[in-house]
Coordinates of C-alpha atoms (C1' of nucleotides) in Angstrom, one line a residue:
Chain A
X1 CA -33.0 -28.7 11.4
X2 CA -33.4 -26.6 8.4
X3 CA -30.4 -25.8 6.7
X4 CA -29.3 -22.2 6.4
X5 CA -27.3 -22.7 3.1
X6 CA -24.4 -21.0 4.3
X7 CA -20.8 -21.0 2.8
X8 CA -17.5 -19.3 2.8
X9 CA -18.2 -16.9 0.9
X10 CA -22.0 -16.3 2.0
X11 CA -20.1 -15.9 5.8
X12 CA -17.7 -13.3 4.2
X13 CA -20.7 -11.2 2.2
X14 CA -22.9 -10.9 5.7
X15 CA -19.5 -10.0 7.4
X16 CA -19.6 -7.1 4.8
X17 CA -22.6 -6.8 5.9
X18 CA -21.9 -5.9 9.3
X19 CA -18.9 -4.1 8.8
X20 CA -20.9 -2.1 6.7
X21 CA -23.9 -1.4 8.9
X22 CA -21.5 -0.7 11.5
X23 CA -19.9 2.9 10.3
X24 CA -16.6 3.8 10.9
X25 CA -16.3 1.5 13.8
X26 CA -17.7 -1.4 11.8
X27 CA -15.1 -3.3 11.4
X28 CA -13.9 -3.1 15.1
X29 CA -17.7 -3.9 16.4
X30 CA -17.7 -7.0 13.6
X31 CA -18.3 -10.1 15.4
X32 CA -19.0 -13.5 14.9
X33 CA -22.0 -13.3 17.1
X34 CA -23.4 -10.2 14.8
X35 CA -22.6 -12.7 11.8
X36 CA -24.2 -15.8 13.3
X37 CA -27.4 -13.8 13.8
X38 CA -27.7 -12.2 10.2
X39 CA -27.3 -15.4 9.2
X40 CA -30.5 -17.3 11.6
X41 CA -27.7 -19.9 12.6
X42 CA -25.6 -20.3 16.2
X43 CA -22.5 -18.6 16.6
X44 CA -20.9 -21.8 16.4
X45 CA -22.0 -22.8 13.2
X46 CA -19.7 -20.4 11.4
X47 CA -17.3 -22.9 12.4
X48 CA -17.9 -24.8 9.3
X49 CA -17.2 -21.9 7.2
X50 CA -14.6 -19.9 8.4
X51 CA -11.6 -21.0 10.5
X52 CA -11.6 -18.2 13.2
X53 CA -12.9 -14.2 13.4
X54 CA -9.1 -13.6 12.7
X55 CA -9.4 -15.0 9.4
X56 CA -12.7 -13.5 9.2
X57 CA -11.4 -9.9 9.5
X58 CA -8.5 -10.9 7.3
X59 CA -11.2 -11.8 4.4
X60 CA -12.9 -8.9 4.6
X61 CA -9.8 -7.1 4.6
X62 CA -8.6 -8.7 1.8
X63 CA -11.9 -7.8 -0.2
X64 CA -11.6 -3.9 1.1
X65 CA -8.1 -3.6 0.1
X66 CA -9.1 -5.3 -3.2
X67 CA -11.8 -2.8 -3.9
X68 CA -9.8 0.3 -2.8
X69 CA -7.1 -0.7 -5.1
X70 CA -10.1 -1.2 -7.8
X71 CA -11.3 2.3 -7.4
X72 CA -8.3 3.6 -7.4
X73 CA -7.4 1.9 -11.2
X74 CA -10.3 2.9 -12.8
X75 CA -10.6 6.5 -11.8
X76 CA -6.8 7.0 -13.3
X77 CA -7.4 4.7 -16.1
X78 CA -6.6 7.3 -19.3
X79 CA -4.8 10.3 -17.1
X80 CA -2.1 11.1 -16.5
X81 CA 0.3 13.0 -14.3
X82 CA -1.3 15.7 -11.6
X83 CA -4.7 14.8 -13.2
X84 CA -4.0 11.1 -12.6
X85 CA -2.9 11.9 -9.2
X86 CA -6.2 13.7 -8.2
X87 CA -8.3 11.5 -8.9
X88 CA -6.4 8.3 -7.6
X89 CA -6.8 10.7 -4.1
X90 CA -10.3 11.4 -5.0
X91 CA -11.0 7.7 -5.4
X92 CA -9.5 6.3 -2.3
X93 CA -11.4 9.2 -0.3
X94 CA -14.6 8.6 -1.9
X95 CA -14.6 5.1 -1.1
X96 CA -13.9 5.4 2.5
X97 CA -16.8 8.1 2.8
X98 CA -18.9 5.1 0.7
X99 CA -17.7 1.8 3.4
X100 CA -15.6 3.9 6.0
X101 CA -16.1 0.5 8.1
X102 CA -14.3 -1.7 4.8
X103 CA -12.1 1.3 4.7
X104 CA -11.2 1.1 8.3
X105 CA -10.5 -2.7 7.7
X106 CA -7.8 -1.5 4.9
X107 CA -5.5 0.3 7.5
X108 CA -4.8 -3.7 9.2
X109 CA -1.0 -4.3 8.3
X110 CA -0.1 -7.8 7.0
X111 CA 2.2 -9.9 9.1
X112 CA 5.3 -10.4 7.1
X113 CA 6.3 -13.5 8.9
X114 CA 3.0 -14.7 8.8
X115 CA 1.8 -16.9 5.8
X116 CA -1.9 -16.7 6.2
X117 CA -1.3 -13.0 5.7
X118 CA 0.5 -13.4 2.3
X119 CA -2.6 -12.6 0.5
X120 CA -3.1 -9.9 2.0
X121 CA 0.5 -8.9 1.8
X122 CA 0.0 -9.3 -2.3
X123 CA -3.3 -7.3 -2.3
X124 CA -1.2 -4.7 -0.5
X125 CA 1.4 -5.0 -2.9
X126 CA -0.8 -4.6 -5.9
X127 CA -2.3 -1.9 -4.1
X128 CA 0.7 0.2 -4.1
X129 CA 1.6 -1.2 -7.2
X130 CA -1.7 1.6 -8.3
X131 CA 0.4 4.3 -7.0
X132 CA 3.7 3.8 -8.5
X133 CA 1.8 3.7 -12.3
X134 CA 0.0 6.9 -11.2
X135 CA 4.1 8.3 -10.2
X136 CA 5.6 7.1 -13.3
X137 CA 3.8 9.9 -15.3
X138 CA 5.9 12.5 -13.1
X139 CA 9.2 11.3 -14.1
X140 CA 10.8 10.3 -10.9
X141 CA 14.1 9.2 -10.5
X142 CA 13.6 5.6 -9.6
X143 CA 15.3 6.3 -6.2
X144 CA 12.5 8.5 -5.4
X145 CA 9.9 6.2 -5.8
X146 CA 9.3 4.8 -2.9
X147 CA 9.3 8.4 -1.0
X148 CA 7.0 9.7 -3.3
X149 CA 4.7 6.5 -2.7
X150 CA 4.9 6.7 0.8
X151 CA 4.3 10.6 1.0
X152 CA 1.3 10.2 -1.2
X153 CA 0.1 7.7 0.9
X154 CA 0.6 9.1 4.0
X155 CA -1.0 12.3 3.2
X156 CA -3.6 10.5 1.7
X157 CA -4.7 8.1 4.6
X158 CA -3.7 10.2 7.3
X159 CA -6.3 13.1 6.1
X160 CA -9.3 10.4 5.3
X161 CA -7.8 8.8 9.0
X162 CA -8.7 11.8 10.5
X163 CA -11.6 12.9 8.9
X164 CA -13.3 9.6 9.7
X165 CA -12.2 10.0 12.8
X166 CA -14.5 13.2 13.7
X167 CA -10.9 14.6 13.9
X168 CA -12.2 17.6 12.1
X169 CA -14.5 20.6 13.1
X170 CA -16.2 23.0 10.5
X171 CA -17.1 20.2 8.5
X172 CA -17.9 22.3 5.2
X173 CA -14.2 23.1 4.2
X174 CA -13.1 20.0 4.3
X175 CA -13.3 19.0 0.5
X176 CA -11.3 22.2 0.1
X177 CA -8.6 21.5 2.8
X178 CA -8.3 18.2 0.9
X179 CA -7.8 19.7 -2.3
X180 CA -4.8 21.9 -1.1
X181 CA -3.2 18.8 0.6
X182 CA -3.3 16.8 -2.7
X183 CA -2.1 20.3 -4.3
X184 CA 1.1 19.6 -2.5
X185 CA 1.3 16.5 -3.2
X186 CA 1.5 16.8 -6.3
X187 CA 3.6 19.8 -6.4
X188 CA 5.9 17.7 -4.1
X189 CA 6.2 15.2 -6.5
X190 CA 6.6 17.1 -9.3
X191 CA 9.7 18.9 -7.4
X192 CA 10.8 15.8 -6.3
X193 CA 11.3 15.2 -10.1
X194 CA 13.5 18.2 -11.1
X195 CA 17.2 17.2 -10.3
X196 CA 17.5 20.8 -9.9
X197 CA 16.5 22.2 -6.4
X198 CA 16.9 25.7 -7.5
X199 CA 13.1 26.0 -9.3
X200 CA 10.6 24.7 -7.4
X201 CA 6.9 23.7 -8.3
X202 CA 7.5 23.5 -12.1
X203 CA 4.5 22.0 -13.2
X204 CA 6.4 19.8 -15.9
X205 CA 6.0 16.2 -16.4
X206 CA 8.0 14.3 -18.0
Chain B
X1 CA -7.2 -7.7 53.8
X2 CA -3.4 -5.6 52.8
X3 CA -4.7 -2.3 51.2
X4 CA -3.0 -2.2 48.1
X5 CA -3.1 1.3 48.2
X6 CA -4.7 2.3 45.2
X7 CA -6.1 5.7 44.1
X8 CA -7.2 7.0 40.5
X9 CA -4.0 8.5 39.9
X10 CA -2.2 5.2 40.6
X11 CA -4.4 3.2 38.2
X12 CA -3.8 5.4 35.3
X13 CA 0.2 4.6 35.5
X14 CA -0.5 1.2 35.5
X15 CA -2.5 1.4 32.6
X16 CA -0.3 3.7 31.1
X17 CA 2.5 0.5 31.9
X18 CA 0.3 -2.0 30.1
X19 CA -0.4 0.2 27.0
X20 CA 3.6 0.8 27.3
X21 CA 3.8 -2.7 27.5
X22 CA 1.8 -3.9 24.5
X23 CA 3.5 -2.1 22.0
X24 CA 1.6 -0.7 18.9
X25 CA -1.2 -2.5 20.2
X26 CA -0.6 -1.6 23.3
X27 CA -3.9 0.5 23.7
X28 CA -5.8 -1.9 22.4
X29 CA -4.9 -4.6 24.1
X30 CA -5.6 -2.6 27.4
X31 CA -7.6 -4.1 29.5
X32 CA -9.2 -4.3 33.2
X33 CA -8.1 -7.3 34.0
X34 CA -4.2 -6.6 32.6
X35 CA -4.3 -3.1 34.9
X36 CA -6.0 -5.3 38.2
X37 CA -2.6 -7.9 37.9
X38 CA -0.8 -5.4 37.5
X39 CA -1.8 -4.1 40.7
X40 CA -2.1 -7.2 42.5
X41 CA -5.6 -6.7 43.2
X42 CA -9.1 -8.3 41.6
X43 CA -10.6 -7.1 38.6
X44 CA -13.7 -4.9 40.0
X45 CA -11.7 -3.6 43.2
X46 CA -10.3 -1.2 40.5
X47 CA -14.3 0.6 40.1
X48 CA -13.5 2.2 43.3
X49 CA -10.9 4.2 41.5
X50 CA -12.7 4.6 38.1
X51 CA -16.0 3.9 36.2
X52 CA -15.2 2.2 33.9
X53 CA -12.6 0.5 31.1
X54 CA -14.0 3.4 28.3
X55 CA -13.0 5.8 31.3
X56 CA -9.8 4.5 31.9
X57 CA -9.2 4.8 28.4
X58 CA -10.0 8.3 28.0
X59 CA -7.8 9.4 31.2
X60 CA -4.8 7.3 28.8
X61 CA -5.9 9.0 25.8
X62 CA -6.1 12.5 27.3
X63 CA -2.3 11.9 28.9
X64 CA -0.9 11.1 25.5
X65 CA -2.0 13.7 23.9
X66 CA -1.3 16.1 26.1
X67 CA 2.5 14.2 25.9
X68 CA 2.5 14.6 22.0
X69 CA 1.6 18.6 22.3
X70 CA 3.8 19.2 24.9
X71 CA 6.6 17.0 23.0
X72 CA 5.5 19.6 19.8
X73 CA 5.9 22.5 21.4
X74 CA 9.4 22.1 23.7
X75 CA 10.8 21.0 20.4
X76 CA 9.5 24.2 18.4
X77 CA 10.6 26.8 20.9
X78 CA 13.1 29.5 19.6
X79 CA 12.2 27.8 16.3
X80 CA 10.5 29.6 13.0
X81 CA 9.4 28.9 9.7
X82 CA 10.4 25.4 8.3
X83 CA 12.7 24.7 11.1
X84 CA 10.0 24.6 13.6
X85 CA 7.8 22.4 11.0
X86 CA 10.5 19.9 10.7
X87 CA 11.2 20.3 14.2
X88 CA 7.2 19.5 15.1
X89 CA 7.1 16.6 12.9
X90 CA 10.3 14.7 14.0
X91 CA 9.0 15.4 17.5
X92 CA 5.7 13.6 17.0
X93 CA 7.1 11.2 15.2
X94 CA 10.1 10.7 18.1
X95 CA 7.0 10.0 20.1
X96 CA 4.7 8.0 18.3
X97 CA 8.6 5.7 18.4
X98 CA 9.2 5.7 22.1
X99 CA 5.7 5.4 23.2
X100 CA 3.9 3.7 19.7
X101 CA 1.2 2.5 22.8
X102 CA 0.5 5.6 23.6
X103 CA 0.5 7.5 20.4
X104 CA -2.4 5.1 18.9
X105 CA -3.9 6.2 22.0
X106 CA -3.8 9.7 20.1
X107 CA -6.0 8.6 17.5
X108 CA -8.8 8.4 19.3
X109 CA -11.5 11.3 18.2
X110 CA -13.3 13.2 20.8
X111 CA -17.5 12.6 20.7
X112 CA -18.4 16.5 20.0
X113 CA -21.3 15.8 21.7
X114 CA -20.0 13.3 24.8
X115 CA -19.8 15.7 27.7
X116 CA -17.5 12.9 29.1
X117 CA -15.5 14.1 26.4
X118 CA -15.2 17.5 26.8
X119 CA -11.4 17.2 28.4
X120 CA -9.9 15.4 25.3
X121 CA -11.8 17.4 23.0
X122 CA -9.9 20.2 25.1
X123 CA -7.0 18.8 24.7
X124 CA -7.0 17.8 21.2
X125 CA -7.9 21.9 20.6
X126 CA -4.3 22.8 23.1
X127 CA -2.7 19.8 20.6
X128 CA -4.0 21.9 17.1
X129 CA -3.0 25.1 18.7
X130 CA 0.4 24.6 18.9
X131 CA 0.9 23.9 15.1
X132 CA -1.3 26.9 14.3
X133 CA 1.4 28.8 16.1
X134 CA 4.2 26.7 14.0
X135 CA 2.6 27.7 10.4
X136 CA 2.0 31.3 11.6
X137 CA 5.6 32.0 10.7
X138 CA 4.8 31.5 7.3
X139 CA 2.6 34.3 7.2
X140 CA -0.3 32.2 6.2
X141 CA -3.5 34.0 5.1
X142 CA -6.0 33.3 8.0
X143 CA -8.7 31.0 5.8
X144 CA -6.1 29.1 4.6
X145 CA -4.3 28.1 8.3
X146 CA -7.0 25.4 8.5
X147 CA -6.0 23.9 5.5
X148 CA -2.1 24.0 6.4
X149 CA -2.9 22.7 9.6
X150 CA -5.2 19.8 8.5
X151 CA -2.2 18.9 5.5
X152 CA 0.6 19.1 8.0
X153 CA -1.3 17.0 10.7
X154 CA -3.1 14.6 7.7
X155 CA 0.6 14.4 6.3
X156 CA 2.6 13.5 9.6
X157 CA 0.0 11.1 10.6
X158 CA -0.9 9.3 8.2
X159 CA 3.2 8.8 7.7
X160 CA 3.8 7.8 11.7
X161 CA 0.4 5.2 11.3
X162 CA 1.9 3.7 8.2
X163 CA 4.8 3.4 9.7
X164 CA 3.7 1.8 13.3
X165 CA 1.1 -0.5 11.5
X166 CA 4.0 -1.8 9.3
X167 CA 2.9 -0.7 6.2
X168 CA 6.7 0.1 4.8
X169 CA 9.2 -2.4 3.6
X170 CA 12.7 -1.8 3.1
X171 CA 12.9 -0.2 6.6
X172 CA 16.2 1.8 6.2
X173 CA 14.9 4.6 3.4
X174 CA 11.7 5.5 6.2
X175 CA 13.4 8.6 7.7
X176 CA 14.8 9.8 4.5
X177 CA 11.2 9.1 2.8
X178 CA 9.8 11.2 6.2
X179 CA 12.4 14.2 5.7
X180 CA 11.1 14.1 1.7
X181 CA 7.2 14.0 3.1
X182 CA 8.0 16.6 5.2
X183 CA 9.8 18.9 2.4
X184 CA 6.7 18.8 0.7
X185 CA 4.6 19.4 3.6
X186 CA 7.2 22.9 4.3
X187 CA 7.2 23.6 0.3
X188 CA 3.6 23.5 -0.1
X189 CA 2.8 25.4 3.0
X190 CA 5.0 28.4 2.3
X191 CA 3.3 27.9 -1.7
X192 CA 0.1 28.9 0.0
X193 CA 1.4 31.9 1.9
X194 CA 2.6 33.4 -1.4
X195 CA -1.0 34.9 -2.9
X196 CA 1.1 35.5 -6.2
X197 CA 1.1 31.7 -7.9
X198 CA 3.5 31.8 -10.5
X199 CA 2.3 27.8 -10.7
X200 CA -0.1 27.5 -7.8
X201 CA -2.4 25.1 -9.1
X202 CA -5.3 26.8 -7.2
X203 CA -7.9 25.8 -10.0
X204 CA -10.9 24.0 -10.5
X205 CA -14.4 24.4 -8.8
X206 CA -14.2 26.1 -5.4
Chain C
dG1 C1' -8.5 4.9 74.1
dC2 C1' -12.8 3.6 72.0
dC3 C1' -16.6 3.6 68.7
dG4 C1' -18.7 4.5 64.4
dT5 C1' -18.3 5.3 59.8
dC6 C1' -16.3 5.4 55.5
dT7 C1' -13.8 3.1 52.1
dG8 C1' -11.1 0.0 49.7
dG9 C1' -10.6 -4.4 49.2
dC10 C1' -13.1 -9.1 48.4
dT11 C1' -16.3 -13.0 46.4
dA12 C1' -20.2 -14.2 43.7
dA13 C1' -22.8 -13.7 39.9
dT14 C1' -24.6 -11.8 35.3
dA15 C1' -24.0 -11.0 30.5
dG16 C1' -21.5 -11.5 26.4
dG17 C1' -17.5 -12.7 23.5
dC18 C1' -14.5 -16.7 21.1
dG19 C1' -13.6 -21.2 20.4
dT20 C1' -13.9 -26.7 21.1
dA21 C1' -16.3 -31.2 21.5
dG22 C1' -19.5 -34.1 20.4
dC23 C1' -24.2 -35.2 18.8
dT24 C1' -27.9 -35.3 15.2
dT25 C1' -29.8 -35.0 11.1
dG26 C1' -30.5 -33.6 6.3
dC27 C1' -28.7 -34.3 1.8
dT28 C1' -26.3 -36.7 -1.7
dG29 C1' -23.4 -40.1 -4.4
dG30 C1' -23.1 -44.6 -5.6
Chain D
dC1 C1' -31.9 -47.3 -1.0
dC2 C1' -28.6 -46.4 2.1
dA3 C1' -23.9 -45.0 3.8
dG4 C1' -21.4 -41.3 4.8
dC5 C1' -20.4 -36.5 4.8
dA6 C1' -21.4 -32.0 6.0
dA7 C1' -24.0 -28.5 8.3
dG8 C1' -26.5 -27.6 11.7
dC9 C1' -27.2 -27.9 17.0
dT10 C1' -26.3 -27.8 22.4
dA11 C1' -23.2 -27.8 26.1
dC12 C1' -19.1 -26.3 27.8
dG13 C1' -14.6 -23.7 29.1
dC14 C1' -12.3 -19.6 29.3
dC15 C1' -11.8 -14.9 28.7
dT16 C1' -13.7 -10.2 29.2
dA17 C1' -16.6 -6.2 31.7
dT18 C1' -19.6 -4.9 35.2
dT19 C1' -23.0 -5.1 39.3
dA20 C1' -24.2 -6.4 44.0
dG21 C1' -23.3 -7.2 48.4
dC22 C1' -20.0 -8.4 52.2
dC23 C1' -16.1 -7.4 55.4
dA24 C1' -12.4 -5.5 57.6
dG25 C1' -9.0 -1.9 58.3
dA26 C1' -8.2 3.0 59.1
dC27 C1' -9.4 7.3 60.7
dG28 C1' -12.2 11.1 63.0
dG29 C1' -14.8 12.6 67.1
dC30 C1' -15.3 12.2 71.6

DNA sequence: GCCGTCTGGCTAATAGGCGTAGCTTGCTGG
DNA sequence: CCAGCAAGCTACGCCTATTAGCCAGACGGC
């Protein structure tokens, strides 16, 4: 009969919580059960917080994708350029080696037809929104944009995908092998903004 | 009292059929019970034929990506350079289309210390081998294949992922944003075969 | 041709997950 | 002070995986 003192948002912070204490596979092994009992209630109960674990894992993967984005502003706030673009990749990879289980949570595509997922679609949005600032200081062609955005990203995700992923051996070089990727990235880019495919890999911006 | 004539063999295909069936989340949504109707048999008749659902999906896991390497390397034959590169990528990503079920499968990392493992781990080691042969026609320096390797696969990935977990809009521009990611993939890779860096950005700390 | 054994099915049952229904009780606003 | 709301609870239904134990068909040895 006592009461917990639960809420919405109290649910959503001990679903961090698991996710969290859960590693890379956090957010696939969060449960409501896992939840109920951080909390000292019945599974049940959550009931009266949270609609269903679906919109549970879409909360926390609202907040994840919130906080990537986050890290991702403030470590390119004042650069610009290759500089900006480094450390935009630094951030997102630092902060899935800090939550790889919120992280993990980031990857979950919104439903476009779905309105409970428009949230999430915005936070996605704003999101990328990050990345096409970061672009701008390379000079892009508008038209070139959105490849740039989705290389960037690819590269990004995919290596962070696969390093979480134990997809790696000799574990030491990796912070190198990552550097080089975002070296052609950025070269990339910077290519990408010289109408003049002769000269590759002219470091100019802008 | 009909023998439905199962065998292991048989019950990987229909597995296979329901991740097939399921789409993108076709692997996940992979289930016991899904394979047993399938068959037209009950649910633990099908331990005769394997141990258990995290064996069954290994045996899938191990099939795909033995698919995706073999899909790598038929398309790279007679190929050099960036011709096989491009050729590599638009094979995995060919796959990871027709069979999105089974490409997710892909994702999953080998436990270096499982010894249940030991056959994907095998076979994600055939998978990395054959783009190691790819980037050897650039003329790579040997420390730096790993990186090439890890940027092409991080790159490629990360793109296919993206793409499966619907993380694009304006579908039309994804191949032509794919052939861009893959440029810089091909420019960046021959940039790190060429010691002599008229602007190779190889600079800060280690 | 017959018998025994092996094997591939079955049902029953356990354990754990999500989610619903309905009850009870503590807290709070008037 | 009390009525009602809200936050707990238990009991249940249905879905998973997995184990245990039974039974009958098929096949090898004689």
């Amino acid at each position: 009969m006592p009461r917990a003192g639960l809420s919405p948002d109290a649910v959503v912070r001990l679903a961090l919580e698991v996710v969290d204490a859960g590693g890379p596979s956090g957010f696939a092994g969060l449960t409501l059960a896992k939840v109920a009992a951080r909390a000292g209630v019945a599974a049940p109960s959550l009931y009266k917080h949270v609609g269903s674990l679906a919109d549970l894992r879409r909360e926390v993967t609202v907040i994840a994708v919130r906080e990537l984005t986050a890290a991702g502003t403030s470590a390119t706030v004042g650069r610009a350029g290759a500089d900006a673009l480094h450390a935009l990749a630094d951030a997102w990879r630092r902060y899935a080696h800090a939550h790889p289980g919120r992280y993990v949570a980031t990857q979950i595509g919104a439903d476009p037809d779905d309105p409970a997922d428009a949230v999430l679609r915005a936070a996605g949005e704003e999101s990328v929104r990050t990345v096409v600032a970061v672009l701008r200081g390379f000079g892009l062609p508008d038209e070139r944009v959105v490849d740039a955005v989705r290389a960037v990203r690819a590269g990004v995700h995919g290596f962070v995908t696969l390093e979480l992923g134990a997809g790696f051996r000799m574990r030491e070089d990796v912070d190198q092998s990552f550097k080089v990727l975002i070296d052609m990235l950025v070269a990339g880019v910077a290519a990408l903004a010289t109408p003049d495919p002769a000269q590759a890999t002219t470091g100019s911006h802008r």
